[in-house]
CSV table of C-alpha atoms in Angstrom, one decimal:
chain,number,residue,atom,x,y,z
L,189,UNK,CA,72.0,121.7,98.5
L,190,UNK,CA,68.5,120.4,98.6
L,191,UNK,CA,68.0,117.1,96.7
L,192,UNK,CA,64.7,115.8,95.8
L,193,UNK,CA,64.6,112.1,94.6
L,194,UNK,CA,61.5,113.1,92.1
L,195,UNK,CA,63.6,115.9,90.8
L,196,UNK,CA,66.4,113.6,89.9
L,197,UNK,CA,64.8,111.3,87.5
L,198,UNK,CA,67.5,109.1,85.3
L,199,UNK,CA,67.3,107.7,82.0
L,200,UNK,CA,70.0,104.8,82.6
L,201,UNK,CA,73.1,104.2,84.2
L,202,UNK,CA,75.2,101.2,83.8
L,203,UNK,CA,77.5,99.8,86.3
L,204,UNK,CA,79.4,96.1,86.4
L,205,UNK,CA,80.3,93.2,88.4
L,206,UNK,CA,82.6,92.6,90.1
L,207,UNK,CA,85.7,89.8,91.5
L,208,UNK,CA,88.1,90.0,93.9
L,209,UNK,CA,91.1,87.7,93.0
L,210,UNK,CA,93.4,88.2,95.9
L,211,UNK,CA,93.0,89.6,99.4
L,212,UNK,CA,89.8,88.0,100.5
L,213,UNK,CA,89.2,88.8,103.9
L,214,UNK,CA,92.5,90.3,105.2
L,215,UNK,CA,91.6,93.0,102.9
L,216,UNK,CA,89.5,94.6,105.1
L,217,UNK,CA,92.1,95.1,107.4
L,218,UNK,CA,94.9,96.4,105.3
L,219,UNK,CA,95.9,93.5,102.8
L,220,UNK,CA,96.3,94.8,99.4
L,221,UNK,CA,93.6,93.0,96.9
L,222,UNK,CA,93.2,93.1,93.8
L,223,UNK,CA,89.7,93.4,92.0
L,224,UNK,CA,88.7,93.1,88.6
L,225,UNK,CA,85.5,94.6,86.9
L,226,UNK,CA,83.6,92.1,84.8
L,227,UNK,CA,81.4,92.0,82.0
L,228,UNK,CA,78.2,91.0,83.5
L,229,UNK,CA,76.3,94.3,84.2
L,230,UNK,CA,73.2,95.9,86.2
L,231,UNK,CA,71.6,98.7,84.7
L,232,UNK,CA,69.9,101.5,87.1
L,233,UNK,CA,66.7,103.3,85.6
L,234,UNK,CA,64.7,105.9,87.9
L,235,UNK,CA,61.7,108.2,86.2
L,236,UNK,CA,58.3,109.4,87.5
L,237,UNK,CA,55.6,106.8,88.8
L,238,UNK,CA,52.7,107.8,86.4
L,239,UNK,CA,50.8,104.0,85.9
L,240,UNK,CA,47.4,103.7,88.0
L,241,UNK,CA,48.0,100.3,89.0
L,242,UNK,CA,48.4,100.9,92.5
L,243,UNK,CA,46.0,103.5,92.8
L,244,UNK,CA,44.6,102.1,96.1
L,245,UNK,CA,47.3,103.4,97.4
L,246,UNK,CA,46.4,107.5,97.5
L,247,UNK,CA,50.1,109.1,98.5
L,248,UNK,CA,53.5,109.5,96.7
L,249,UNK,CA,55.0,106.0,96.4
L,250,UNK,CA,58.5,104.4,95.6
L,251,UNK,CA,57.8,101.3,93.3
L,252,UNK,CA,60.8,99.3,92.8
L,253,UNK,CA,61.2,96.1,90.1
L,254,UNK,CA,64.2,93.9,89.6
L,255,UNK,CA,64.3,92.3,85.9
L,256,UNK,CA,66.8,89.4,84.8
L,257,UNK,CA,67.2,88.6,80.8
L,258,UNK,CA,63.7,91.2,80.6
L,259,UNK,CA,61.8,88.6,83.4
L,260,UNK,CA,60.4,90.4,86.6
L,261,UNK,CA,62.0,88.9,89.5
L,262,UNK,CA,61.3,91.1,92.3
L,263,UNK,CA,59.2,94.1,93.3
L,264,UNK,CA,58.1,96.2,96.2
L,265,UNK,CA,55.8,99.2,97.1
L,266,UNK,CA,56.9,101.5,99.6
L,267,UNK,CA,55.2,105.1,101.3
L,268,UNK,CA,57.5,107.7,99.9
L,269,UNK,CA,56.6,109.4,103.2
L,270,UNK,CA,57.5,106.6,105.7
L,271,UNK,CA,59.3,104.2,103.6
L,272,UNK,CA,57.7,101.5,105.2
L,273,UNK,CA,57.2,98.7,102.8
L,274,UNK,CA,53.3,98.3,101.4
L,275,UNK,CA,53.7,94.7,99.5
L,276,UNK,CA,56.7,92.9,97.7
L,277,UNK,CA,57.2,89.5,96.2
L,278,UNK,CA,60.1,89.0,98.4
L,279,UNK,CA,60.3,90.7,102.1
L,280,UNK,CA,63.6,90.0,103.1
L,281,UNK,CA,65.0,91.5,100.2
L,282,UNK,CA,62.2,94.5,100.0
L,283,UNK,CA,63.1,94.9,103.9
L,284,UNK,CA,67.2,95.4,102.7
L,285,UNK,CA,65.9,98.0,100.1
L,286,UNK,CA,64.1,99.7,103.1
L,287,UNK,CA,67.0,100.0,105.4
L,288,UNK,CA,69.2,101.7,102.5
L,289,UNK,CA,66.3,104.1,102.1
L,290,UNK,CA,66.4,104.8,105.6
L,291,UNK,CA,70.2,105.3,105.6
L,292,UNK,CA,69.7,107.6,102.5
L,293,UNK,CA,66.7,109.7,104.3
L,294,UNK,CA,69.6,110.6,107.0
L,295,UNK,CA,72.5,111.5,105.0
L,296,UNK,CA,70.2,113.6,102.7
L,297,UNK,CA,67.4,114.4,104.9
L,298,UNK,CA,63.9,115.7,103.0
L,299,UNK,CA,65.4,113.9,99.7
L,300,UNK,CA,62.1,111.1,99.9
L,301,UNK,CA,59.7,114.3,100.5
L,302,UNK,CA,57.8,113.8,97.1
L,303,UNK,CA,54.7,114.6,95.5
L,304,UNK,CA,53.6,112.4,93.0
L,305,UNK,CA,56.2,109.0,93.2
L,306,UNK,CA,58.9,106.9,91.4
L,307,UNK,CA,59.9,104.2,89.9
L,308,UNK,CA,63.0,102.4,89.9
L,309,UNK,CA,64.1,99.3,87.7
L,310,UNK,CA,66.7,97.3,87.8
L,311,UNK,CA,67.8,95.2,84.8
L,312,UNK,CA,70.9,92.8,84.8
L,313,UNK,CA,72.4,90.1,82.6
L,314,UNK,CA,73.9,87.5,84.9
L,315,UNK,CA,72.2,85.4,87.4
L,316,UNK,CA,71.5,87.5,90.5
L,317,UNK,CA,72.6,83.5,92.1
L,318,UNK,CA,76.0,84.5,91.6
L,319,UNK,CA,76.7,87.1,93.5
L,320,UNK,CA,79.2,89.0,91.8
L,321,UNK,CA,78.8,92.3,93.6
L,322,UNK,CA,75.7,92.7,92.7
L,323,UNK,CA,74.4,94.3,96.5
L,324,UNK,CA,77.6,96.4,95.9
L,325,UNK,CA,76.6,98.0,92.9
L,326,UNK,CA,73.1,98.3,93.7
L,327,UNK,CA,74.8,100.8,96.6
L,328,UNK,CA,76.7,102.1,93.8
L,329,UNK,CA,73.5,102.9,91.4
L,330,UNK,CA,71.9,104.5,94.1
L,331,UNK,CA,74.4,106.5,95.9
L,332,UNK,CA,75.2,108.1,92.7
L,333,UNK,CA,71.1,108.9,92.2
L,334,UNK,CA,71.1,110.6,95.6
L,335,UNK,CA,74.6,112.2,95.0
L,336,UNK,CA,76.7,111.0,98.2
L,337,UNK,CA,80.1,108.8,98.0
L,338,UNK,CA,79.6,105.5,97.1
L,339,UNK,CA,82.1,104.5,99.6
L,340,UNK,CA,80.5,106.8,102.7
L,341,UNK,CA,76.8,104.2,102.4
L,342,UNK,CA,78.3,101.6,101.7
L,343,UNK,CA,80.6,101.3,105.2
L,344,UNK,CA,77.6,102.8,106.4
L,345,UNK,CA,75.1,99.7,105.8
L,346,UNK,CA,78.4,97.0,105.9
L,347,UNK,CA,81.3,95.9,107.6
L,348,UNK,CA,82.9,95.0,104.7
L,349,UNK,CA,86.1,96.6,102.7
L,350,UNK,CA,84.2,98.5,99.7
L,351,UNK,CA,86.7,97.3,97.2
L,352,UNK,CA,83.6,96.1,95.2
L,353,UNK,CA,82.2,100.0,95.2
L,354,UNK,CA,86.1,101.1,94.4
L,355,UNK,CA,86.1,98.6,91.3
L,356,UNK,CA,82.8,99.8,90.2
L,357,UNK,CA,83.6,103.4,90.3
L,358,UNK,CA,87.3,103.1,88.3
L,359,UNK,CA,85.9,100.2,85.6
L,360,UNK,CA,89.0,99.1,85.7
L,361,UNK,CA,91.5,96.5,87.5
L,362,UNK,CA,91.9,98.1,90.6
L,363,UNK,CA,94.6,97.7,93.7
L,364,UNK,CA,92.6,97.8,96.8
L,365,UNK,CA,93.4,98.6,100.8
L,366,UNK,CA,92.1,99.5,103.4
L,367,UNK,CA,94.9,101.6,105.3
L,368,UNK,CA,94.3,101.9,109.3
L,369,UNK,CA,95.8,105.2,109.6
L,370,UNK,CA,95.7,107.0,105.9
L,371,UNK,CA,92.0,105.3,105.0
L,372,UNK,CA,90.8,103.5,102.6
L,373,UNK,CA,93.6,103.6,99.2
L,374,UNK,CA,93.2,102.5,95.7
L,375,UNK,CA,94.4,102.7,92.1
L,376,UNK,CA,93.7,101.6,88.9
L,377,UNK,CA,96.2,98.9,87.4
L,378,UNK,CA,96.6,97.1,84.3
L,379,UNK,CA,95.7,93.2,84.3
L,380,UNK,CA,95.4,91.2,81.5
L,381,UNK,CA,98.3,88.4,82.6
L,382,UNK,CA,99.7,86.4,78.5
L,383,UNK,CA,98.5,83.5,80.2
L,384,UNK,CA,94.5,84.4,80.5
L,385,UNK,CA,93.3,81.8,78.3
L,386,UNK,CA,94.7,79.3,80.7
L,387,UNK,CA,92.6,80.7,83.8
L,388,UNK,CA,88.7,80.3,84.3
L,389,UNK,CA,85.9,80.9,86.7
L,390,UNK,CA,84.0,77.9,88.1
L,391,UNK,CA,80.6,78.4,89.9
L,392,UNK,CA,79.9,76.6,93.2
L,393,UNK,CA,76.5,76.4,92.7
L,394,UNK,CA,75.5,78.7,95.1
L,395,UNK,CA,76.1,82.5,97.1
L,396,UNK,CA,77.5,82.6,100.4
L,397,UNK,CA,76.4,85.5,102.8
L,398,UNK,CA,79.0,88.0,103.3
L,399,UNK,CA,78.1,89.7,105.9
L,400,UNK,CA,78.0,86.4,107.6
L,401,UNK,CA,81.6,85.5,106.4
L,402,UNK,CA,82.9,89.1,107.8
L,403,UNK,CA,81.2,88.3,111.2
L,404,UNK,CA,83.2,84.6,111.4
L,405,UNK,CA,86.2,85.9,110.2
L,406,UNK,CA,86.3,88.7,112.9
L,407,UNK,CA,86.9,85.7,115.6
L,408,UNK,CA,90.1,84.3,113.6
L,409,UNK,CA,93.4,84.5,115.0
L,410,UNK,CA,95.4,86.4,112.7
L,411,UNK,CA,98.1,89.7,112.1
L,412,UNK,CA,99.9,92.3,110.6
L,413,UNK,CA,102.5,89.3,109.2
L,414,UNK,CA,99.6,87.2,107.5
L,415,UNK,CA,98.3,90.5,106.1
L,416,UNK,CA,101.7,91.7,105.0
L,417,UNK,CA,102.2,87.8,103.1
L,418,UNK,CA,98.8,88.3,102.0
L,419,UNK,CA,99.7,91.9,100.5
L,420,UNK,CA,102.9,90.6,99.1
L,421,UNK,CA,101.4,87.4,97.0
L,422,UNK,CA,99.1,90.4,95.8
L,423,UNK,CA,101.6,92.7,94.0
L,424,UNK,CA,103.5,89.4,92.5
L,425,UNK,CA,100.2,88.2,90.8
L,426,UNK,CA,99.7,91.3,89.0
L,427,UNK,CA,103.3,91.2,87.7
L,428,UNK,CA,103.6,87.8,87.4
L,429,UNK,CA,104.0,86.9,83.5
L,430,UNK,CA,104.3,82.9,84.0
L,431,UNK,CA,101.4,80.8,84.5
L,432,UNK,CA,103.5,77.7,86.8
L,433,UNK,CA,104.6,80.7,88.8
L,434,UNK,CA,101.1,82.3,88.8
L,435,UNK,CA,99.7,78.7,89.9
L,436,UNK,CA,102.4,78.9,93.2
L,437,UNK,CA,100.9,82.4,94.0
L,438,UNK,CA,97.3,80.9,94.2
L,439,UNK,CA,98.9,77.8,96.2
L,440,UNK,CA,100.5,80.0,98.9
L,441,UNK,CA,97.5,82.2,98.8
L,442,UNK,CA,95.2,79.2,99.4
L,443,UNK,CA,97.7,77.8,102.2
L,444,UNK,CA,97.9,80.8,104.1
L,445,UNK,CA,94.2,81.5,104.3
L,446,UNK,CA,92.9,78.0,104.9
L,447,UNK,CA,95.4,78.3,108.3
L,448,UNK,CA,93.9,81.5,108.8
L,449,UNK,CA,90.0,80.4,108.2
L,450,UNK,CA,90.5,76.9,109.9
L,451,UNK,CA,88.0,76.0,106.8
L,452,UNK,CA,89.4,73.7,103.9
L,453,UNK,CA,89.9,75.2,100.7
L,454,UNK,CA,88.7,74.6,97.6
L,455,UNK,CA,91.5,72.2,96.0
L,456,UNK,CA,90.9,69.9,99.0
L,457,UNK,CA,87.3,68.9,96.8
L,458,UNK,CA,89.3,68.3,93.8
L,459,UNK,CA,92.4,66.5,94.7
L,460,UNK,CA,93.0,65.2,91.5
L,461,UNK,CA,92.9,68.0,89.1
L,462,UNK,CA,95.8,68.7,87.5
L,463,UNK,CA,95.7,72.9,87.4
L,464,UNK,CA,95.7,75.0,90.4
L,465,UNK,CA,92.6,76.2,92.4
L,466,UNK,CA,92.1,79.5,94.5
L,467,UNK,CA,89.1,80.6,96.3
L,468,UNK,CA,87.5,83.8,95.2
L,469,UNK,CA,85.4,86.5,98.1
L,470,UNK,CA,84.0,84.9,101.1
L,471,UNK,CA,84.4,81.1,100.7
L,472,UNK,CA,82.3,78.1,99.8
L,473,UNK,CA,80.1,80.7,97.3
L,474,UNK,CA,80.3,82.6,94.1
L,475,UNK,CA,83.0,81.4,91.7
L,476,UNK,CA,86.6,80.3,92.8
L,477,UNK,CA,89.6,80.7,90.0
L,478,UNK,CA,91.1,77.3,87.9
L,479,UNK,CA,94.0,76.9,85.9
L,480,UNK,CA,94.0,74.5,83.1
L,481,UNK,CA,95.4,73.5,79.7
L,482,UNK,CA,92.1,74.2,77.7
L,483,UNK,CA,88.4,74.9,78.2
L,484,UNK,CA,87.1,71.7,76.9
L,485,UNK,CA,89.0,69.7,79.5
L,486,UNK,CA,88.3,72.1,82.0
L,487,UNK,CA,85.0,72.3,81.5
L,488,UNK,CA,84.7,68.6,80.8
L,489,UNK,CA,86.5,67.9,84.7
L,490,UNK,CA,84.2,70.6,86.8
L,491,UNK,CA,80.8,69.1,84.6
L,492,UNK,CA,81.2,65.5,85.3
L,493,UNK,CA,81.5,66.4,89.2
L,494,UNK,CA,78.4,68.9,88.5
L,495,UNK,CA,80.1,71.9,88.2
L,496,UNK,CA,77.8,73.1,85.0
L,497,UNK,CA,79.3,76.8,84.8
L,498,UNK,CA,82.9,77.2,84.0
L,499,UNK,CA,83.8,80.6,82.4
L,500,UNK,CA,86.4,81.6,80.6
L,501,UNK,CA,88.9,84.6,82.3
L,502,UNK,CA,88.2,86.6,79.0
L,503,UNK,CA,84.5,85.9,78.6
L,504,UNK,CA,84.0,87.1,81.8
């Protein structure tokens, strides 16, 4: 079937962030993980380029914006024809954009043929500093535009698992792994443990690259016995019912990969909290899981050692 980008304008589509609580890592080669959707969301608008501000440019054009809380953060102007990039606020990123394109021009060849232009925003409501998935559901947003598995571009353009895309797709808690010989496996689960108003995010303050974190990780030492503990500490968190038990699960979790890694984990910065830490996606970034008797004394711990966003596991 022929698809034309300017033919397949859309009014909005909503997709949400995401976290992966267990499996970092070893899930891209077979560890069960589990993910959880959040509330923090990206919206995905796409309708036909009809403003004259860019008439200097006289052929069909894709203009791209990125908005956070209604303020413009980033934008870019690419030929339609030869999707190279004509200005942008921000050329790294505008350059990322391009390379999807060019991925997209391949698996649905003729679909950036287009007469007159588009335009494409992006709106979210959470910091685009804190990761969150947030490249993973841009993939999602625009694989589903152009009509192709989320999953197929997204191993395309990374070397990472997908579980993000997987999460995105089901809106749900999901069970995630990435199977060697059967492919890539997943299933929606429940996940809401009686203890959730003991557990919150912390932010680090800042995003760590992932596709750097893959690369390092590819030169560990590791095998199918870490990724079978690894899959195992997996399926007892979902059922686990007991926050001091839940707590050991995290510990082990956090043992096992800081052996793995060769890095230190998180608790090693905070010797003297009283909950339990864990680590969350590729680490050092992002957010990274607490346990604690209350959110004032949690929150009053991480602030006082300038840890300004703690989140609640239900608000988020």
């Amino acid at each position: 079937m022929f698809l034309n980008a300017e033919a397949l304008f859309v009014k909005t589509r909503v997709a949400y962030g995401q976290l992966l609580l267990s499996g970092e890592y070893l899930i891209m080669d077979g560890a069960v993980g589990l993910a959880l959707p959040l509330c923090y969301q990206q919206n995905f608008t796409v309708r036909p380029w009809v403003e004259k501000t860019f008439d200097r440019f006289d052929f069909p054009k894709i203009v791209w914006q990125q908005f956070y809380d209604n303020r413009l953060l980033f934008e870019a102007i690419y030929d339609a024809n030869s999707l190279e990039c004509l200005s942008s606020n921000d050329m790294a990123k505008a350059q990322f954009l391009q390379k999807i394109f060019v991925t997209i021009q391949k698996l649905q060849p003729g679909f950036w043929s287009i007469r007159h232009g588009v335009y494409v925003r992006t709106d979210q409501n959470f910091s685009p500093a804190w990761g969150l998935g947030s490249s993973a559901t841009l993939v999602y947003h625009l694989a589903q535009w152009v009509q192709i598995d989320p999953l197929r571009l997204w191993h395309i353009l990374f070397d990472g698992s997908g579980y993000d895309i997987a999460c995105t797709k089901m809106q749900r808690p999901i069970l995630y792994k990435n199977c060697p010989q059967k492919g890539i496996v997943y299933t929606a689960v429940s996940f809401h443990p009686t203890f959730s108003d003991h557990l919150f995010f912390v932010y680090t303050g800042h995003k760590v690259s992932s596709e750097k974190a893959v690369q390092q990780f590819r030169k560990k030492n590791y095998g199918s016995k870490d990724i079978q503990y690894i899959s195992n500490l997996t399926q007892a968190m979902l059922v686990c019912d007991v926050l001091s038990d839940f707590e050991i699960l995290m510990q082990k979790h956090e043992a096992r990969m800081e052996k793995i890694l060769c890095k230190p984990c998180i608790g090693r910065l905070f010797t003297d909290y009283p909950g339990a830490l864990k680590s969350l996606g590729a680490w050092g970034g992002d957010f990274f899981l607490a346990t604690g008797d209350c959110v004032v004394e949690v929150k009053d711990y991480f602030q006082r050692r300038g840890y300004s966003i703690v989140k609640r596991f239900d608000e988020m």
